[in-house]
PDB file of C-alpha atoms in Angstrom:
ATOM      1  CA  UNK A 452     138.549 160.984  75.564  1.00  0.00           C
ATOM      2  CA  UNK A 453     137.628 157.229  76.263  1.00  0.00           C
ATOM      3  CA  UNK A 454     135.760 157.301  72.645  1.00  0.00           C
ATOM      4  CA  UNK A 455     139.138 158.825  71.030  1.00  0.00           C
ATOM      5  CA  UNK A 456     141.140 155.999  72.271  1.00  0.00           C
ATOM      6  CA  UNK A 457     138.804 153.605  71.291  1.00  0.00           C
ATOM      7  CA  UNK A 458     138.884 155.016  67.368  1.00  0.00           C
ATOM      8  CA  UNK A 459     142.676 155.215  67.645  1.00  0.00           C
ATOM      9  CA  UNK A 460     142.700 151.501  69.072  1.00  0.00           C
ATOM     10  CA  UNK A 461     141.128 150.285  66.149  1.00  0.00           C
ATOM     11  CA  UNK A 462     142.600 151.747  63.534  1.00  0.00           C
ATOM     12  CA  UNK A 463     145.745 150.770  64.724  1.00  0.00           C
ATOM     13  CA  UNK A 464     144.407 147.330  64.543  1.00  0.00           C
ATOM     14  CA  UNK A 465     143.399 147.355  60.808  1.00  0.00           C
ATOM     15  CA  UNK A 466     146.428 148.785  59.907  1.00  0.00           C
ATOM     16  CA  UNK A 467     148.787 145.927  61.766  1.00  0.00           C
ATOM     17  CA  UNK A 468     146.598 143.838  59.787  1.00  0.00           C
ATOM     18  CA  UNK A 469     146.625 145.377  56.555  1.00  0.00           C
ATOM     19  CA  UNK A 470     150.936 145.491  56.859  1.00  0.00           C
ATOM     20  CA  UNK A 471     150.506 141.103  57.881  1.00  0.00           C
ATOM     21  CA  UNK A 472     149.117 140.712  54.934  1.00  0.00           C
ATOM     22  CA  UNK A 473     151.121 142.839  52.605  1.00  0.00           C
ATOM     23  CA  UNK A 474     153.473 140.858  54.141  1.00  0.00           C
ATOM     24  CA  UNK A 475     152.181 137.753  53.643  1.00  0.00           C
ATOM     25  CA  UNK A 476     152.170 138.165  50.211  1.00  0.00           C
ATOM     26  CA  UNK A 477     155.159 139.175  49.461  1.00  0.00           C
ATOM     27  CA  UNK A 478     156.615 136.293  50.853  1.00  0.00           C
ATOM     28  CA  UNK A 479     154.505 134.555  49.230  1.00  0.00           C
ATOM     29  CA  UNK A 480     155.324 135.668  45.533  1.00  0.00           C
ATOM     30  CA  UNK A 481     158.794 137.019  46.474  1.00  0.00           C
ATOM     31  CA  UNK A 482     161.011 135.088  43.780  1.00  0.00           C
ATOM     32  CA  UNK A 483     158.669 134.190  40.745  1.00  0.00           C
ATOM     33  CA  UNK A 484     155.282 134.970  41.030  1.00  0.00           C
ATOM     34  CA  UNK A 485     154.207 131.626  41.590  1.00  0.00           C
ATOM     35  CA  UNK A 486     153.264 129.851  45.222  1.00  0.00           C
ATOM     36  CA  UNK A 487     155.102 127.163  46.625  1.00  0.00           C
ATOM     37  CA  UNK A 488     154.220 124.458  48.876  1.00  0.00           C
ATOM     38  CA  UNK A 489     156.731 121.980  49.306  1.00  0.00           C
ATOM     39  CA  UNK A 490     156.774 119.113  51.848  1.00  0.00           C
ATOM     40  CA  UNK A 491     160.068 117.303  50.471  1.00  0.00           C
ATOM     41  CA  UNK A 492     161.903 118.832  47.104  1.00  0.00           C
ATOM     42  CA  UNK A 493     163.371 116.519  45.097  1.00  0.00           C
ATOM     43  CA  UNK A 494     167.069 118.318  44.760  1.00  0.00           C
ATOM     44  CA  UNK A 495     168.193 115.805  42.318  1.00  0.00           C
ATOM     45  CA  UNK A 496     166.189 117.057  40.199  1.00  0.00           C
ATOM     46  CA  UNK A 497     166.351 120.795  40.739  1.00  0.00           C
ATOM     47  CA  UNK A 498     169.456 122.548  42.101  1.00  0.00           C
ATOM     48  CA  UNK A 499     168.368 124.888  44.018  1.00  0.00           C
ATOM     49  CA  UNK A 500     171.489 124.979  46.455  1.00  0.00           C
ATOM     50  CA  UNK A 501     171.711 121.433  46.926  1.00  0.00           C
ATOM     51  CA  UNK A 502     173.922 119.233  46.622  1.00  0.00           C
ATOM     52  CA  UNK A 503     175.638 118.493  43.077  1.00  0.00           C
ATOM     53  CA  UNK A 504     175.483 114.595  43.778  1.00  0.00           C
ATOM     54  CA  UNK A 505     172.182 112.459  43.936  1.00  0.00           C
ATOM     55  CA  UNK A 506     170.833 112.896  46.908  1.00  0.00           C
ATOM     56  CA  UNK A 507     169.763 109.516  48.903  1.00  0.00           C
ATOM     57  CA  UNK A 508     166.089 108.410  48.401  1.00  0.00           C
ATOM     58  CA  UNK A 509     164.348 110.236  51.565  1.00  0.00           C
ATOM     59  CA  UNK A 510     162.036 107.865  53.521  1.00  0.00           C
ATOM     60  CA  UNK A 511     159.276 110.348  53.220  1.00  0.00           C
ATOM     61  CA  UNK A 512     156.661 111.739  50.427  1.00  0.00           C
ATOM     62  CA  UNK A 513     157.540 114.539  47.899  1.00  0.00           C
ATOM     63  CA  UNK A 514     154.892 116.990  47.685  1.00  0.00           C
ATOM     64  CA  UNK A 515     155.016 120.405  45.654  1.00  0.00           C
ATOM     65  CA  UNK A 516     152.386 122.690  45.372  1.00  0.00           C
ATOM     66  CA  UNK A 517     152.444 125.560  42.741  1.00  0.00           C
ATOM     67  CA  UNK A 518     149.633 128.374  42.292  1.00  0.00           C
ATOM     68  CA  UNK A 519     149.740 130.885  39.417  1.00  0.00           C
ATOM     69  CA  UNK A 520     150.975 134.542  39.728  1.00  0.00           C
ATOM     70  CA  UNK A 521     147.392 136.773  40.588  1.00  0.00           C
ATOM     71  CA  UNK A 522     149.255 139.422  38.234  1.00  0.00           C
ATOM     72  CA  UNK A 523     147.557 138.772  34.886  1.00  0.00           C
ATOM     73  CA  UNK A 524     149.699 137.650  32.450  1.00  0.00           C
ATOM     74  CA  UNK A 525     152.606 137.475  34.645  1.00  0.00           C
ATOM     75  CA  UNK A 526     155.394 134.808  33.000  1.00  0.00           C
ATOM     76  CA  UNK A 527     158.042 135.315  35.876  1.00  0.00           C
ATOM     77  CA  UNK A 528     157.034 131.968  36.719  1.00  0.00           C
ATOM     78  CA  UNK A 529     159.100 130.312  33.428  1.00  0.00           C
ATOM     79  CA  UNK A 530     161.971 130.799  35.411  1.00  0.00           C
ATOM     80  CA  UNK A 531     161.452 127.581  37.283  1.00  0.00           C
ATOM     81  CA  UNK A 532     162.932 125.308  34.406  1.00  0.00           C
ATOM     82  CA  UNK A 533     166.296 126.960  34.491  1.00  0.00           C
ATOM     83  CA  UNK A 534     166.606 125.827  38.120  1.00  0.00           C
ATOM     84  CA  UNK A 535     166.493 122.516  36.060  1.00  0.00           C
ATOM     85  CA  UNK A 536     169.772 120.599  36.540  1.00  0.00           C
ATOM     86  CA  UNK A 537     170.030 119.183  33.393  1.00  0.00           C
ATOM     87  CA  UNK A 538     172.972 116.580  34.347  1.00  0.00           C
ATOM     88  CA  UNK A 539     170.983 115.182  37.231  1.00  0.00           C
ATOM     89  CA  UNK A 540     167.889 114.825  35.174  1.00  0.00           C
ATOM     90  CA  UNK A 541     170.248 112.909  32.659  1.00  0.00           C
ATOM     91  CA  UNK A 542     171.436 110.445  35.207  1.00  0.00           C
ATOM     92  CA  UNK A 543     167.791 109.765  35.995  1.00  0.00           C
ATOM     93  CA  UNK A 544     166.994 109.417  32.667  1.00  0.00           C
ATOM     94  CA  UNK A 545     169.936 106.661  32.055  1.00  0.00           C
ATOM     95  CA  UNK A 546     169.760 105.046  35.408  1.00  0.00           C
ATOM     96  CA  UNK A 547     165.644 103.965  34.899  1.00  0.00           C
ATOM     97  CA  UNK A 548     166.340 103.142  31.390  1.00  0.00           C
ATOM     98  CA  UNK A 549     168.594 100.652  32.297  1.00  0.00           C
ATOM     99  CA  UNK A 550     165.776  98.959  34.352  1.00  0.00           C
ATOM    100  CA  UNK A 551     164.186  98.678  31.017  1.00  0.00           C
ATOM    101  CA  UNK A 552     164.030  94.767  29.384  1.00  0.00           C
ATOM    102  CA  UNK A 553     166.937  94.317  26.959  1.00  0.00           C
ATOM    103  CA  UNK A 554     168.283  97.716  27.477  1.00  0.00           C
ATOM    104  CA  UNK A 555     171.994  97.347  28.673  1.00  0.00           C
ATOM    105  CA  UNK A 556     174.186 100.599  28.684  1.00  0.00           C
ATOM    106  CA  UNK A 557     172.209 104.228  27.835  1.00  0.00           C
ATOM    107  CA  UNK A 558     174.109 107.301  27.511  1.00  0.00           C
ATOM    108  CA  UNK A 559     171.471 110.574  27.940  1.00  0.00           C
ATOM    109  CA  UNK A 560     171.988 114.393  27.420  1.00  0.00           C
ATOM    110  CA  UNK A 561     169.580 117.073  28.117  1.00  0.00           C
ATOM    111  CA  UNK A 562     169.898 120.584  26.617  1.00  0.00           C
ATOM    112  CA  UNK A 563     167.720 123.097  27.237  1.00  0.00           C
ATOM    113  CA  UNK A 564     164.570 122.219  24.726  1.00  0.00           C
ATOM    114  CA  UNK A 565     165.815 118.185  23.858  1.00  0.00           C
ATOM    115  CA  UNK A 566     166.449 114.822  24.876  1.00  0.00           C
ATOM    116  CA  UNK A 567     168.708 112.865  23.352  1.00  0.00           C
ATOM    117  CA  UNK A 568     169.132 109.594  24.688  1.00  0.00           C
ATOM    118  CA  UNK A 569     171.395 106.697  22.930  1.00  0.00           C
ATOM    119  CA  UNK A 570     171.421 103.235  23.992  1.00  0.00           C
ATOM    120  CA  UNK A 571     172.761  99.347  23.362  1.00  0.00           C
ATOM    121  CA  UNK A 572     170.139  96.684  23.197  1.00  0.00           C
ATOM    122  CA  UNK A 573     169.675  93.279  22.642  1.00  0.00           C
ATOM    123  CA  UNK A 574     166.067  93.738  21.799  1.00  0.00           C
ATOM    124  CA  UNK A 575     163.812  91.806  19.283  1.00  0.00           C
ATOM    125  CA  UNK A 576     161.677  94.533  18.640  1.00  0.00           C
ATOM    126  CA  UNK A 577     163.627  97.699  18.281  1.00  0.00           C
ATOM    127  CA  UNK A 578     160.576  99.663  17.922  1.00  0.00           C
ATOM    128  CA  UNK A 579     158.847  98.894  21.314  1.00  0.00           C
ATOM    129  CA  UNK A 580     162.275  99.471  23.074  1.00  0.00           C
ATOM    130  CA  UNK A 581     162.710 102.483  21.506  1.00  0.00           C
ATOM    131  CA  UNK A 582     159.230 103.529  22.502  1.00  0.00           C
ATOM    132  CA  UNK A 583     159.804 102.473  26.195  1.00  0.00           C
ATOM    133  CA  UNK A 584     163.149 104.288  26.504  1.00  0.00           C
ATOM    134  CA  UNK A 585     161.661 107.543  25.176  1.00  0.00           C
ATOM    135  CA  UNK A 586     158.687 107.505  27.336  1.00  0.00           C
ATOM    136  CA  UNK A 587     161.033 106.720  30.337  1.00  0.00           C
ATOM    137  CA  UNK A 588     162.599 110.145  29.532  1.00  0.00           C
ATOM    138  CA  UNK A 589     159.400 111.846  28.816  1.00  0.00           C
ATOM    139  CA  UNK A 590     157.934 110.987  31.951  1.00  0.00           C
ATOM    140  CA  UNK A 591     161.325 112.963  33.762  1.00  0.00           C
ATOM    141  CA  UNK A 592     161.380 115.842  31.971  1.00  0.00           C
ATOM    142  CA  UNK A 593     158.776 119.354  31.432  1.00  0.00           C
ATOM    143  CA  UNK A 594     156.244 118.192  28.634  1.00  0.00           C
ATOM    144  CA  UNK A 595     157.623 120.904  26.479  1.00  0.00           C
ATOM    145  CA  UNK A 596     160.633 118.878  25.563  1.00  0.00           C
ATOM    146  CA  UNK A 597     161.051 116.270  22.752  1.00  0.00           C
ATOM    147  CA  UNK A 598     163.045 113.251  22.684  1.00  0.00           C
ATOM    148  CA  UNK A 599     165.019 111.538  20.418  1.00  0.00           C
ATOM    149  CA  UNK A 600     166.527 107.776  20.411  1.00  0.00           C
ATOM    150  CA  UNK A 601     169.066 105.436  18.788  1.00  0.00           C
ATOM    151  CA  UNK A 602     170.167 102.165  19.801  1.00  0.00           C
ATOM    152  CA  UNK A 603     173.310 102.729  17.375  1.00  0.00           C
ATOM    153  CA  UNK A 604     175.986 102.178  19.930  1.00  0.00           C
ATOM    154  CA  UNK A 605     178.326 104.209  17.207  1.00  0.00           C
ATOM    155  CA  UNK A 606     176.225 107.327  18.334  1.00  0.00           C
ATOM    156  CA  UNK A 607     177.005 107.021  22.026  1.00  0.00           C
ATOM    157  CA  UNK A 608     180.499 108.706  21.749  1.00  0.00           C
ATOM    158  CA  UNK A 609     178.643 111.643  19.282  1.00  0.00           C
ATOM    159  CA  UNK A 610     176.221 111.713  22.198  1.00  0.00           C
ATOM    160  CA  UNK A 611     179.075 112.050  25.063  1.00  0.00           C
ATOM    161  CA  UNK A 612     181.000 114.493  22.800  1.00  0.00           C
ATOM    162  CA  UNK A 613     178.327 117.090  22.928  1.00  0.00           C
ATOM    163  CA  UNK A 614     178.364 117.244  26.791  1.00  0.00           C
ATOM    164  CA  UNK A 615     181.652 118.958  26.495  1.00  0.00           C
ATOM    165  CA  UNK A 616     180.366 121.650  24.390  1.00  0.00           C
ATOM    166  CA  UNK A 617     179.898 124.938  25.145  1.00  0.00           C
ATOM    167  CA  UNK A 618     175.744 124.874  24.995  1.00  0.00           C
ATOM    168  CA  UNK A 619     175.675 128.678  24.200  1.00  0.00           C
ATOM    169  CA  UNK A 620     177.522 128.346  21.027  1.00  0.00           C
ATOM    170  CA  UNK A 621     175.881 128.216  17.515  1.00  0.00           C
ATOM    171  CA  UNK A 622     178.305 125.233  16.821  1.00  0.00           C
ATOM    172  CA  UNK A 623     176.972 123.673  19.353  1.00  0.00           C
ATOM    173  CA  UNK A 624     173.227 123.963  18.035  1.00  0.00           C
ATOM    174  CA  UNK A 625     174.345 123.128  14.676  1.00  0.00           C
ATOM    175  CA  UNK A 626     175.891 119.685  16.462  1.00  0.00           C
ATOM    176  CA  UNK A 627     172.960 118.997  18.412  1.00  0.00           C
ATOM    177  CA  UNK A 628     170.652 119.230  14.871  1.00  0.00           C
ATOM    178  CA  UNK A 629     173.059 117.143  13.071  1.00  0.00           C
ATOM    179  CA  UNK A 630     172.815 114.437  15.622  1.00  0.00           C
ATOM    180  CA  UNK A 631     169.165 114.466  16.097  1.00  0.00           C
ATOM    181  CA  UNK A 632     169.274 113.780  11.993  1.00  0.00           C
ATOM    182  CA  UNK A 633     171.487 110.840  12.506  1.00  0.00           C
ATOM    183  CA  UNK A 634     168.931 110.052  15.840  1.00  0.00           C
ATOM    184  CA  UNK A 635     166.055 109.874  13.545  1.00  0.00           C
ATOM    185  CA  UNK A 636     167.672 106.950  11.552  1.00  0.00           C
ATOM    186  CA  UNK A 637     166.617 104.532  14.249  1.00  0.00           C
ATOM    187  CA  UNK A 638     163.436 103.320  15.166  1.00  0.00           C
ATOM    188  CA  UNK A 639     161.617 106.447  17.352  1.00  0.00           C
ATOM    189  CA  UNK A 640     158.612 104.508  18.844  1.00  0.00           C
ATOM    190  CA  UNK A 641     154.944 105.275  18.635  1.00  0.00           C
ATOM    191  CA  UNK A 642     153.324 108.665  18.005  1.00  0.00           C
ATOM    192  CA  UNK A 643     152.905 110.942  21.268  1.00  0.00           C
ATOM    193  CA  UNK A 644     149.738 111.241  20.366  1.00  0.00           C
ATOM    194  CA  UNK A 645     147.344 112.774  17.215  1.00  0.00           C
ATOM    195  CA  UNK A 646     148.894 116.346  17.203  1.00  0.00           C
ATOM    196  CA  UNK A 647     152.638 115.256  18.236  1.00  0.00           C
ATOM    197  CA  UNK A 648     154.940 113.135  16.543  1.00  0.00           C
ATOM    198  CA  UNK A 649     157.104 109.777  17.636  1.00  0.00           C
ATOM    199  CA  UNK A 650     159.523 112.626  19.850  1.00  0.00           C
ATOM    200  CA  UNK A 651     156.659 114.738  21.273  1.00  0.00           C
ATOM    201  CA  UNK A 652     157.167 118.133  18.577  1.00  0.00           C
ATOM    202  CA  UNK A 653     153.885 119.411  16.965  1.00  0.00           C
ATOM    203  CA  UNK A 654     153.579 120.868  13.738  1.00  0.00           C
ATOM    204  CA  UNK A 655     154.368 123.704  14.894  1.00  0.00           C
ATOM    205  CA  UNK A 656     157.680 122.784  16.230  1.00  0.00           C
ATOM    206  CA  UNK A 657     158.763 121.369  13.220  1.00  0.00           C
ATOM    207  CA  UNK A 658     158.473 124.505  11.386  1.00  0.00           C
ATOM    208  CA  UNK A 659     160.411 126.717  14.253  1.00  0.00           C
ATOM    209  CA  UNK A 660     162.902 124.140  13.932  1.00  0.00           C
ATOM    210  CA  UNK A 661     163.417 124.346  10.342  1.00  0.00           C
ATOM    211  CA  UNK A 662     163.245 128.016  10.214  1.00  0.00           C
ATOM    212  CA  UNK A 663     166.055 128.093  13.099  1.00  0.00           C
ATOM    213  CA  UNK A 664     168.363 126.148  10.605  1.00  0.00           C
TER     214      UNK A 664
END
């Protein structure tokens, strides 16, 4: 009888176990797949129930921690970016590109695949500046994104406009396009690098884009 109780004993044991660590990783990979450590989230960057206005600059560290899904080819964990919000990234955007030499008043919009980002300057060399304020925004946003300058004050209304657009409409693609054509007018910086261009799109890109229109 003593032996019985003993057997019982432990197998009651693994099984608590076995159920802590279903648990576990449930928890774990409850909402996207992915793992999440996170000592301070920066919520002015991703709304994720925060507040909608910049938070104040916490005293402390930010630290995230991601791990991929164990589920092979599991892609649940795209869904981060849309907890992206795309006006506070904006104001980030404009606020440190205003710290940048000669750069006086920047206006910034961020859809959902673009940067657009125009800008008044008293700048001798249009070309740097334009390089700096594009890099500013690159260095904000996922690396997926391309960006596209002007220092053509006339373009800061157009760039305001599009804000107030609804972002699901095709009119509102075909706007977005249109500007990015008037964008390209002004000086774009230097090349991302040998297989991007001056905004970060690949060769590839280009010809999505062009097919889309």
């Amino acid at each position: 009888m003593k032996k019985w109780s003993i057997i019982i004993g432990f197998c009651l044991l693994l099984f608590a176990t076995g159920c802590s660590k279903d648990m576990a990783n449930r928890d774990v990979y409850e909402e996207s797949g992915d793992t999440i450590n996170v000592n301070n989230k920066r919520e002015e960057l991703y709304n994720e129930g925060g507040s909608q206005g910049v938070r104040n600059v916490s005293d402390n560290y930010g630290f995230v921690r991601h791990q991929k899904s164990p589920i092979q080819n599991d892609r649940g964990g795209m869904e981060h970016y849309s907890a992206i919000n795309r006006e506070q990234v904006a104001n980030i955007i404009s606020q440190f590109s205003t710290d940048i030499p000669n750069v006086n008043d920047v206006a910034t919009l961020v859809t959902d695949q673009e940067v657009l980002i125009a800008y008044s300057s008293d700048t001798k060399d249009r070309n740097q500046t334009a390089d700096q304020v594009k890099k500013t925004a690159m260095s904000v946003v996922p690396r997926f994104y391309h960006v596209y300058v002007t220092d053509d004050k006339n373009l800061m209304r157009d760039v305001e406009n599009l804000a107030n657009m609804d972002s699901t409409s095709k009119n509102a693609r075909n706007s977005v396009d249109s500007l990015v054509k008037q964008m390209k007018k002004s000086p774009q910086g230097n090349r991302m690098s040998e297989s991007e261009d001056e905004n970060g799109a690949t060769r590839d890109d280009v010809m999505n884009t062009n097919n889309r229109r």
